[in-house]
Amino acid sequence: GDLLPFQEISVSIEYYGDMCGSYEDMITCLVTDLFPLVFPFRVSILGTPISLFEHSLGLDVSVTPPALRWGILPPNPQPKDAKRTLRLTNESPFKMKLFWRVYKDSLDGSEVGEDDE
């Protein structure tokens, strides 16, 4: 576009990343009859695009990673007693595939089950 004499404009740059990490690039501004203006660009993506609804029944977010705790179940529990529902949100523009592992609630982190999708 045009930039009038003594005019100032703001340029918004939006970045969408689907992988954690630090990224660097160069932004080049071309102005007629002048040398290109080159600006270094650096962005860091932290965390994960998957988030948990923190008020899910049995979800303990005070530990890292968050833990889903059932508490004590009676012998031969009814299906409704042995069920918990987690709400997850994918905040990325891409489809995500989730893999789950179930662990005993113990210090050794022993696995109970296989990967589940």
Short mmCIF file of N, CA, C and O in Angstrom, two decimals:
data_model
loop_
_atom_site.label_atom_id
_atom_site.label_comp_id
_atom_site.label_asym_id
_atom_site.label_seq_id
_atom_site.Cartn_x
_atom_site.Cartn_y
_atom_site.Cartn_z
N GLY A 1 0.81 -1.17 0.00
CA GLY A 1 0.00 0.00 0.00
C GLY A 1 0.87 1.25 0.00
O GLY A 1 2.09 1.20 -0.03
N ASP A 2 0.22 2.37 0.03
CA ASP A 2 0.90 3.66 0.03
C ASP A 2 1.13 4.14 1.45
O ASP A 2 0.32 3.93 2.34
N LEU A 3 2.24 4.84 1.63
CA LEU A 3 2.56 5.48 2.90
C LEU A 3 2.81 6.95 2.57
O LEU A 3 3.77 7.30 1.89
N LEU A 4 1.91 7.80 3.02
CA LEU A 4 1.99 9.22 2.71
C LEU A 4 3.13 9.88 3.46
O LEU A 4 3.62 9.34 4.46
N PRO A 5 3.59 11.06 3.03
CA PRO A 5 4.68 11.75 3.74
C PRO A 5 4.33 11.95 5.22
O PRO A 5 3.21 12.34 5.56
N PHE A 6 5.26 11.62 6.08
CA PHE A 6 5.16 11.75 7.54
C PHE A 6 4.03 10.90 8.15
O PHE A 6 3.65 11.08 9.30
N GLN A 7 3.50 9.98 7.38
CA GLN A 7 2.44 9.10 7.89
C GLN A 7 3.06 7.93 8.63
O GLN A 7 4.16 7.47 8.30
N GLU A 8 2.38 7.46 9.63
CA GLU A 8 2.82 6.30 10.40
C GLU A 8 1.70 5.25 10.33
O GLU A 8 0.53 5.58 10.45
N ILE A 9 2.08 4.00 10.12
CA ILE A 9 1.09 2.92 10.09
C ILE A 9 1.54 1.81 11.04
O ILE A 9 2.72 1.72 11.39
N SER A 10 0.61 1.01 11.45
CA SER A 10 0.90 -0.19 12.25
C SER A 10 0.66 -1.41 11.39
O SER A 10 -0.31 -1.47 10.63
N VAL A 11 1.54 -2.35 11.50
CA VAL A 11 1.43 -3.60 10.75
C VAL A 11 1.27 -4.72 11.76
O VAL A 11 2.09 -4.87 12.66
N SER A 12 0.20 -5.48 11.64
CA SER A 12 -0.02 -6.63 12.53
C SER A 12 0.51 -7.88 11.86
O SER A 12 0.27 -8.13 10.69
N ILE A 13 1.22 -8.68 12.64
CA ILE A 13 1.76 -9.96 12.16
C ILE A 13 1.17 -11.03 13.05
O ILE A 13 1.29 -10.97 14.28
N GLU A 14 0.52 -12.01 12.44
CA GLU A 14 -0.04 -13.13 13.19
C GLU A 14 0.74 -14.38 12.85
O GLU A 14 1.07 -14.62 11.69
N TYR A 15 1.01 -15.16 13.86
CA TYR A 15 1.75 -16.39 13.67
C TYR A 15 0.93 -17.55 14.22
O TYR A 15 0.41 -17.46 15.32
N TYR A 16 0.80 -18.59 13.45
CA TYR A 16 0.11 -19.79 13.89
C TYR A 16 1.11 -20.94 13.86
O TYR A 16 1.68 -21.23 12.82
N GLY A 17 1.33 -21.55 15.00
CA GLY A 17 2.28 -22.66 15.08
C GLY A 17 1.60 -23.89 15.63
O GLY A 17 0.78 -23.80 16.53
N ASP A 18 1.94 -25.04 15.09
CA ASP A 18 1.36 -26.29 15.58
C ASP A 18 2.39 -27.16 16.29
O ASP A 18 2.09 -28.27 16.67
N MET A 19 3.61 -26.66 16.46
CA MET A 19 4.65 -27.42 17.14
C MET A 19 5.36 -26.50 18.14
O MET A 19 5.64 -25.35 17.84
N CYS A 20 5.63 -27.03 19.33
CA CYS A 20 6.37 -26.27 20.32
C CYS A 20 7.80 -26.06 19.84
O CYS A 20 8.34 -26.87 19.11
N GLY A 21 8.39 -24.97 20.25
CA GLY A 21 9.78 -24.70 19.89
C GLY A 21 10.00 -23.22 19.63
O GLY A 21 9.09 -22.41 19.73
N SER A 22 11.25 -22.88 19.31
CA SER A 22 11.60 -21.49 18.97
C SER A 22 11.88 -21.42 17.48
O SER A 22 12.53 -22.30 16.91
N TYR A 23 11.36 -20.37 16.87
CA TYR A 23 11.49 -20.21 15.42
C TYR A 23 12.02 -18.81 15.11
O TYR A 23 11.66 -17.85 15.78
N GLU A 24 12.87 -18.73 14.10
CA GLU A 24 13.42 -17.45 13.66
C GLU A 24 13.21 -17.30 12.16
O GLU A 24 13.29 -18.28 11.42
N ASP A 25 12.95 -16.09 11.75
CA ASP A 25 12.78 -15.80 10.33
C ASP A 25 13.14 -14.34 10.12
O ASP A 25 13.51 -13.64 11.06
N MET A 26 13.05 -13.89 8.90
CA MET A 26 13.31 -12.50 8.56
C MET A 26 12.08 -11.93 7.87
O MET A 26 11.48 -12.60 7.03
N ILE A 27 11.70 -10.72 8.23
CA ILE A 27 10.62 -10.02 7.57
C ILE A 27 11.26 -8.94 6.71
O ILE A 27 12.06 -8.15 7.19
N THR A 28 10.92 -8.94 5.44
CA THR A 28 11.51 -7.98 4.50
C THR A 28 10.44 -6.99 4.05
O THR A 28 9.37 -7.39 3.62
N CYS A 29 10.75 -5.71 4.17
CA CYS A 29 9.85 -4.65 3.74
C CYS A 29 10.48 -4.00 2.50
O CYS A 29 11.59 -3.47 2.56
N LEU A 30 9.77 -4.08 1.39
CA LEU A 30 10.27 -3.51 0.14
C LEU A 30 9.65 -2.13 -0.06
O LEU A 30 8.43 -1.98 -0.03
N VAL A 31 10.52 -1.14 -0.25
CA VAL A 31 10.08 0.23 -0.47
C VAL A 31 10.65 0.67 -1.82
O VAL A 31 11.84 0.49 -2.09
N THR A 32 9.79 1.26 -2.66
CA THR A 32 10.21 1.67 -4.00
C THR A 32 11.45 2.56 -3.94
O THR A 32 11.53 3.49 -3.14
N ASP A 33 12.44 2.22 -4.75
CA ASP A 33 13.68 2.99 -4.91
C ASP A 33 14.56 3.03 -3.66
O ASP A 33 15.45 3.88 -3.57
N LEU A 34 14.32 2.20 -2.67
CA LEU A 34 15.16 2.12 -1.47
C LEU A 34 15.63 0.68 -1.28
O LEU A 34 15.06 -0.26 -1.83
N PHE A 35 16.68 0.55 -0.47
CA PHE A 35 17.13 -0.79 -0.14
C PHE A 35 16.06 -1.47 0.72
O PHE A 35 15.36 -0.82 1.50
N PRO A 36 15.93 -2.79 0.60
CA PRO A 36 14.95 -3.51 1.43
C PRO A 36 15.28 -3.34 2.92
O PRO A 36 16.45 -3.31 3.31
N LEU A 37 14.25 -3.20 3.72
CA LEU A 37 14.41 -3.18 5.17
C LEU A 37 14.16 -4.60 5.66
O LEU A 37 13.12 -5.19 5.35
N VAL A 38 15.11 -5.14 6.42
CA VAL A 38 15.00 -6.52 6.89
C VAL A 38 14.95 -6.51 8.41
O VAL A 38 15.80 -5.90 9.07
N PHE A 39 13.90 -7.16 8.96
CA PHE A 39 13.72 -7.22 10.41
C PHE A 39 13.80 -8.67 10.86
O PHE A 39 13.12 -9.53 10.31
N PRO A 40 14.62 -8.97 11.86
CA PRO A 40 14.62 -10.33 12.38
C PRO A 40 13.32 -10.59 13.14
O PRO A 40 12.76 -9.69 13.76
N PHE A 41 12.84 -11.80 13.06
CA PHE A 41 11.57 -12.20 13.67
C PHE A 41 11.83 -13.46 14.46
O PHE A 41 12.39 -14.43 13.95
N ARG A 42 11.46 -13.48 15.71
CA ARG A 42 11.66 -14.65 16.57
C ARG A 42 10.37 -14.89 17.36
O ARG A 42 9.79 -13.96 17.91
N VAL A 43 9.94 -16.14 17.40
CA VAL A 43 8.75 -16.50 18.17
C VAL A 43 9.02 -17.83 18.88
O VAL A 43 9.72 -18.68 18.37
N SER A 44 8.48 -17.95 20.09
CA SER A 44 8.59 -19.20 20.84
C SER A 44 7.18 -19.70 21.14
O SER A 44 6.33 -18.94 21.59
N ILE A 45 6.96 -20.98 20.86
CA ILE A 45 5.68 -21.62 21.13
C ILE A 45 5.89 -22.51 22.35
O ILE A 45 6.74 -23.39 22.35
N LEU A 46 5.11 -22.26 23.40
CA LEU A 46 5.22 -23.03 24.63
C LEU A 46 3.93 -23.78 24.88
O LEU A 46 2.85 -23.35 24.49
N GLY A 47 4.04 -24.89 25.58
CA GLY A 47 2.84 -25.62 25.98
C GLY A 47 2.30 -26.50 24.88
O GLY A 47 3.00 -26.90 23.97
N THR A 48 1.05 -26.81 25.00
CA THR A 48 0.39 -27.72 24.08
C THR A 48 -0.94 -27.11 23.64
O THR A 48 -1.56 -26.38 24.40
N PRO A 49 -1.38 -27.40 22.41
CA PRO A 49 -2.67 -26.88 21.98
C PRO A 49 -3.85 -27.65 22.58
O PRO A 49 -5.00 -27.29 22.39
N ILE A 50 -3.58 -28.72 23.31
CA ILE A 50 -4.64 -29.51 23.94
C ILE A 50 -4.79 -29.04 25.39
O ILE A 50 -3.82 -28.98 26.14
N SER A 51 -6.00 -28.69 25.77
CA SER A 51 -6.23 -28.28 27.15
C SER A 51 -7.34 -29.11 27.76
O SER A 51 -8.22 -29.62 27.07
N LEU A 52 -7.27 -29.26 29.08
CA LEU A 52 -8.26 -30.01 29.85
C LEU A 52 -9.22 -29.06 30.52
O LEU A 52 -8.83 -28.00 30.99
N PHE A 53 -10.48 -29.45 30.59
CA PHE A 53 -11.45 -28.72 31.39
C PHE A 53 -11.13 -29.05 32.85
O PHE A 53 -11.26 -30.19 33.29
N GLU A 54 -10.66 -28.05 33.59
CA GLU A 54 -10.10 -28.29 34.92
C GLU A 54 -11.12 -28.72 35.97
O GLU A 54 -10.76 -29.19 37.03
N HIS A 55 -12.41 -28.58 35.67
CA HIS A 55 -13.43 -28.94 36.67
C HIS A 55 -14.03 -30.31 36.40
O HIS A 55 -15.14 -30.59 36.85
N SER A 56 -13.31 -31.17 35.66
CA SER A 56 -13.79 -32.53 35.42
C SER A 56 -13.74 -33.31 36.73
O SER A 56 -12.78 -33.19 37.50
N LEU A 57 -14.77 -34.10 36.98
CA LEU A 57 -14.86 -34.89 38.21
C LEU A 57 -13.66 -35.81 38.35
O LEU A 57 -13.35 -36.59 37.45
N GLY A 58 -12.93 -35.68 39.44
CA GLY A 58 -11.79 -36.53 39.72
C GLY A 58 -10.47 -36.04 39.15
O GLY A 58 -9.43 -36.65 39.38
N LEU A 59 -10.47 -34.94 38.42
CA LEU A 59 -9.23 -34.44 37.81
C LEU A 59 -8.46 -33.62 38.83
O LEU A 59 -8.97 -32.67 39.41
N ASP A 60 -7.21 -34.01 39.06
CA ASP A 60 -6.33 -33.31 40.00
C ASP A 60 -5.31 -32.53 39.19
O ASP A 60 -4.38 -33.09 38.63
N VAL A 61 -5.50 -31.20 39.10
CA VAL A 61 -4.57 -30.36 38.33
C VAL A 61 -3.48 -29.77 39.21
O VAL A 61 -2.67 -28.98 38.73
N SER A 62 -3.43 -30.17 40.47
CA SER A 62 -2.38 -29.67 41.37
C SER A 62 -1.07 -30.43 41.18
O SER A 62 -0.07 -30.07 41.78
N VAL A 63 -1.09 -31.48 40.37
CA VAL A 63 0.12 -32.26 40.10
C VAL A 63 0.46 -32.15 38.62
O VAL A 63 -0.38 -31.82 37.80
N THR A 64 1.72 -32.42 38.29
CA THR A 64 2.17 -32.39 36.90
C THR A 64 2.70 -33.77 36.53
O THR A 64 3.60 -34.25 37.20
N PRO A 65 2.16 -34.41 35.52
CA PRO A 65 1.00 -34.00 34.74
C PRO A 65 -0.28 -34.19 35.55
O PRO A 65 -0.28 -34.89 36.56
N PRO A 66 -1.38 -33.56 35.11
CA PRO A 66 -2.64 -33.73 35.83
C PRO A 66 -3.02 -35.20 35.93
O PRO A 66 -2.69 -36.00 35.05
N ALA A 67 -3.69 -35.57 37.02
CA ALA A 67 -4.06 -36.97 37.25
C ALA A 67 -5.57 -37.07 37.38
O ALA A 67 -6.21 -36.20 37.96
N LEU A 68 -6.12 -38.14 36.84
CA LEU A 68 -7.55 -38.42 36.99
C LEU A 68 -7.68 -39.49 38.06
O LEU A 68 -7.19 -40.61 37.90
N ARG A 69 -8.31 -39.14 39.15
CA ARG A 69 -8.41 -40.06 40.29
C ARG A 69 -9.86 -40.50 40.47
O ARG A 69 -10.77 -39.70 40.47
N TRP A 70 -10.03 -41.81 40.64
CA TRP A 70 -11.36 -42.37 40.85
C TRP A 70 -11.74 -42.38 42.32
O TRP A 70 -12.90 -42.38 42.66
N GLY A 71 -10.76 -42.46 43.17
CA GLY A 71 -11.06 -42.69 44.58
C GLY A 71 -11.26 -44.19 44.80
O GLY A 71 -10.87 -45.01 43.98
N ILE A 72 -11.89 -44.56 45.90
CA ILE A 72 -12.10 -45.97 46.22
C ILE A 72 -13.40 -46.44 45.58
O ILE A 72 -14.45 -45.82 45.74
N LEU A 73 -13.30 -47.54 44.84
CA LEU A 73 -14.47 -48.13 44.21
C LEU A 73 -14.86 -49.40 44.95
O LEU A 73 -13.99 -50.14 45.41
N PRO A 74 -16.14 -49.69 45.06
CA PRO A 74 -16.56 -50.94 45.69
C PRO A 74 -16.21 -52.12 44.79
O PRO A 74 -16.01 -51.95 43.59
N PRO A 75 -16.14 -53.33 45.36
CA PRO A 75 -15.90 -54.50 44.50
C PRO A 75 -17.03 -54.62 43.47
O PRO A 75 -18.19 -54.32 43.77
N ASN A 76 -16.70 -55.01 42.27
CA ASN A 76 -17.67 -55.15 41.18
C ASN A 76 -18.53 -53.89 41.03
O ASN A 76 -19.75 -53.94 41.15
N PRO A 77 -17.91 -52.76 40.77
CA PRO A 77 -18.69 -51.51 40.67
C PRO A 77 -19.64 -51.52 39.48
O PRO A 77 -19.39 -52.20 38.48
N GLN A 78 -20.70 -50.81 39.59
CA GLN A 78 -21.62 -50.62 38.47
C GLN A 78 -20.92 -49.73 37.43
O GLN A 78 -20.07 -48.92 37.79
N PRO A 79 -21.28 -49.87 36.16
CA PRO A 79 -20.61 -49.06 35.14
C PRO A 79 -20.64 -47.56 35.43
O PRO A 79 -19.68 -46.86 35.19
N LYS A 80 -21.74 -47.06 35.99
CA LYS A 80 -21.81 -45.62 36.29
C LYS A 80 -20.82 -45.20 37.36
O LYS A 80 -20.36 -44.08 37.40
N ASP A 81 -20.43 -46.14 38.27
CA ASP A 81 -19.49 -45.82 39.33
C ASP A 81 -18.05 -45.81 38.82
O ASP A 81 -17.18 -45.18 39.43
N ALA A 82 -17.78 -46.55 37.78
CA ALA A 82 -16.41 -46.69 37.27
C ALA A 82 -16.18 -45.84 36.02
O ALA A 82 -15.33 -46.13 35.22
N LYS A 83 -16.97 -44.78 35.87
CA LYS A 83 -16.86 -43.94 34.67
C LYS A 83 -16.52 -42.51 35.05
O LYS A 83 -17.07 -41.97 36.00
N ARG A 84 -15.57 -41.92 34.33
CA ARG A 84 -15.24 -40.50 34.46
C ARG A 84 -15.21 -39.91 33.06
O ARG A 84 -14.82 -40.58 32.11
N THR A 85 -15.61 -38.67 32.93
CA THR A 85 -15.61 -38.01 31.63
C THR A 85 -14.65 -36.83 31.69
O THR A 85 -14.73 -36.00 32.59
N LEU A 86 -13.73 -36.81 30.75
CA LEU A 86 -12.78 -35.70 30.61
C LEU A 86 -13.17 -34.88 29.39
O LEU A 86 -13.48 -35.43 28.35
N ARG A 87 -13.14 -33.58 29.52
CA ARG A 87 -13.37 -32.71 28.37
C ARG A 87 -12.03 -32.13 27.94
O ARG A 87 -11.32 -31.54 28.74
N LEU A 88 -11.70 -32.34 26.69
CA LEU A 88 -10.46 -31.83 26.10
C LEU A 88 -10.82 -30.83 25.01
O LEU A 88 -11.83 -30.98 24.33
N THR A 89 -9.97 -29.84 24.83
CA THR A 89 -10.15 -28.87 23.77
C THR A 89 -8.89 -28.82 22.92
O THR A 89 -7.79 -28.72 23.45
N ASN A 90 -9.07 -28.91 21.62
CA ASN A 90 -7.97 -28.76 20.67
C ASN A 90 -8.00 -27.32 20.18
O ASN A 90 -8.90 -26.93 19.43
N GLU A 91 -7.04 -26.51 20.59
CA GLU A 91 -7.01 -25.10 20.23
C GLU A 91 -6.16 -24.83 18.99
O GLU A 91 -5.85 -23.68 18.69
N SER A 92 -5.78 -25.89 18.28
CA SER A 92 -5.00 -25.71 17.06
C SER A 92 -5.90 -25.82 15.84
O SER A 92 -7.01 -26.35 15.93
N PRO A 93 -5.41 -25.38 14.69
CA PRO A 93 -6.21 -25.51 13.46
C PRO A 93 -6.06 -26.89 12.81
O PRO A 93 -6.51 -27.09 11.70
N PHE A 94 -5.43 -27.85 13.52
CA PHE A 94 -5.16 -29.16 12.95
C PHE A 94 -5.82 -30.26 13.75
O PHE A 94 -6.00 -30.15 14.96
N LYS A 95 -6.13 -31.35 13.09
CA LYS A 95 -6.67 -32.54 13.73
C LYS A 95 -5.58 -33.15 14.60
O LYS A 95 -4.42 -33.23 14.20
N MET A 96 -5.93 -33.56 15.81
CA MET A 96 -4.96 -34.18 16.72
C MET A 96 -5.35 -35.63 16.97
O MET A 96 -6.53 -35.96 17.02
N LYS A 97 -4.37 -36.47 17.13
CA LYS A 97 -4.60 -37.87 17.49
C LYS A 97 -4.07 -38.06 18.90
O LYS A 97 -2.93 -37.71 19.19
N LEU A 98 -4.91 -38.55 19.79
CA LEU A 98 -4.55 -38.71 21.19
C LEU A 98 -4.26 -40.17 21.50
O LEU A 98 -4.96 -41.06 21.02
N PHE A 99 -3.26 -40.40 22.33
CA PHE A 99 -2.93 -41.73 22.82
C PHE A 99 -2.98 -41.67 24.34
O PHE A 99 -2.50 -40.71 24.95
N TRP A 100 -3.56 -42.69 24.95
CA TRP A 100 -3.74 -42.71 26.41
C TRP A 100 -3.00 -43.89 27.01
O TRP A 100 -2.90 -44.95 26.41
N ARG A 101 -2.52 -43.69 28.21
CA ARG A 101 -1.95 -44.77 29.02
C ARG A 101 -2.55 -44.66 30.40
O ARG A 101 -2.75 -43.57 30.91
N VAL A 102 -2.81 -45.80 30.99
CA VAL A 102 -3.37 -45.84 32.35
C VAL A 102 -2.29 -46.35 33.28
O VAL A 102 -1.66 -47.37 33.00
N TYR A 103 -2.08 -45.63 34.38
CA TYR A 103 -1.06 -45.99 35.35
C TYR A 103 -1.69 -46.19 36.72
O TYR A 103 -2.69 -45.54 37.05
N LYS A 104 -1.09 -47.08 37.51
CA LYS A 104 -1.50 -47.21 38.90
C LYS A 104 -1.14 -45.92 39.63
O LYS A 104 -0.18 -45.26 39.28
N ASP A 105 -1.91 -45.57 40.64
CA ASP A 105 -1.61 -44.39 41.44
C ASP A 105 -0.57 -44.78 42.48
O ASP A 105 -0.88 -45.03 43.63
N SER A 106 0.69 -44.87 42.02
CA SER A 106 1.77 -45.29 42.91
C SER A 106 3.02 -44.52 42.54
O SER A 106 3.09 -43.87 41.51
N LEU A 107 4.01 -44.60 43.38
CA LEU A 107 5.25 -43.87 43.14
C LEU A 107 6.08 -44.43 42.00
O LEU A 107 6.85 -43.72 41.38
N ASP A 108 5.92 -45.74 41.71
CA ASP A 108 6.75 -46.33 40.66
C ASP A 108 6.22 -46.11 39.26
O ASP A 108 6.90 -46.38 38.29
N GLY A 109 4.99 -45.60 39.12
CA GLY A 109 4.44 -45.30 37.80
C GLY A 109 4.17 -46.54 36.96
O GLY A 109 4.26 -46.50 35.76
N SER A 110 3.83 -47.65 37.62
CA SER A 110 3.58 -48.90 36.89
C SER A 110 2.38 -48.75 35.96
O SER A 110 1.36 -48.21 36.34
N GLU A 111 2.55 -49.28 34.74
CA GLU A 111 1.46 -49.22 33.77
C GLU A 111 0.43 -50.29 34.08
O GLU A 111 0.75 -51.38 34.49
N VAL A 112 -0.85 -49.94 33.85
CA VAL A 112 -1.93 -50.89 34.05
C VAL A 112 -2.42 -51.43 32.72
O VAL A 112 -2.67 -52.60 32.56
N GLY A 113 -2.56 -50.55 31.73
CA GLY A 113 -3.14 -50.97 30.46
C GLY A 113 -2.26 -50.63 29.28
O GLY A 113 -1.17 -50.11 29.42
N GLU A 114 -2.80 -50.92 28.11
CA GLU A 114 -2.12 -50.63 26.86
C GLU A 114 -2.52 -49.26 26.36
O GLU A 114 -3.45 -48.64 26.86
N ASP A 115 -1.82 -48.78 25.30
CA ASP A 115 -2.22 -47.54 24.64
C ASP A 115 -3.65 -47.66 24.18
O ASP A 115 -4.08 -48.71 23.74
N ASP A 116 -4.37 -46.59 24.28
CA ASP A 116 -5.74 -46.57 23.82
C ASP A 116 -5.95 -45.30 23.03
O ASP A 116 -5.36 -44.28 23.33
N GLU A 117 -6.75 -45.36 21.99
CA GLU A 117 -7.03 -44.16 21.18
C GLU A 117 -8.41 -43.66 21.48
O GLU A 117 -9.30 -44.37 21.79
#
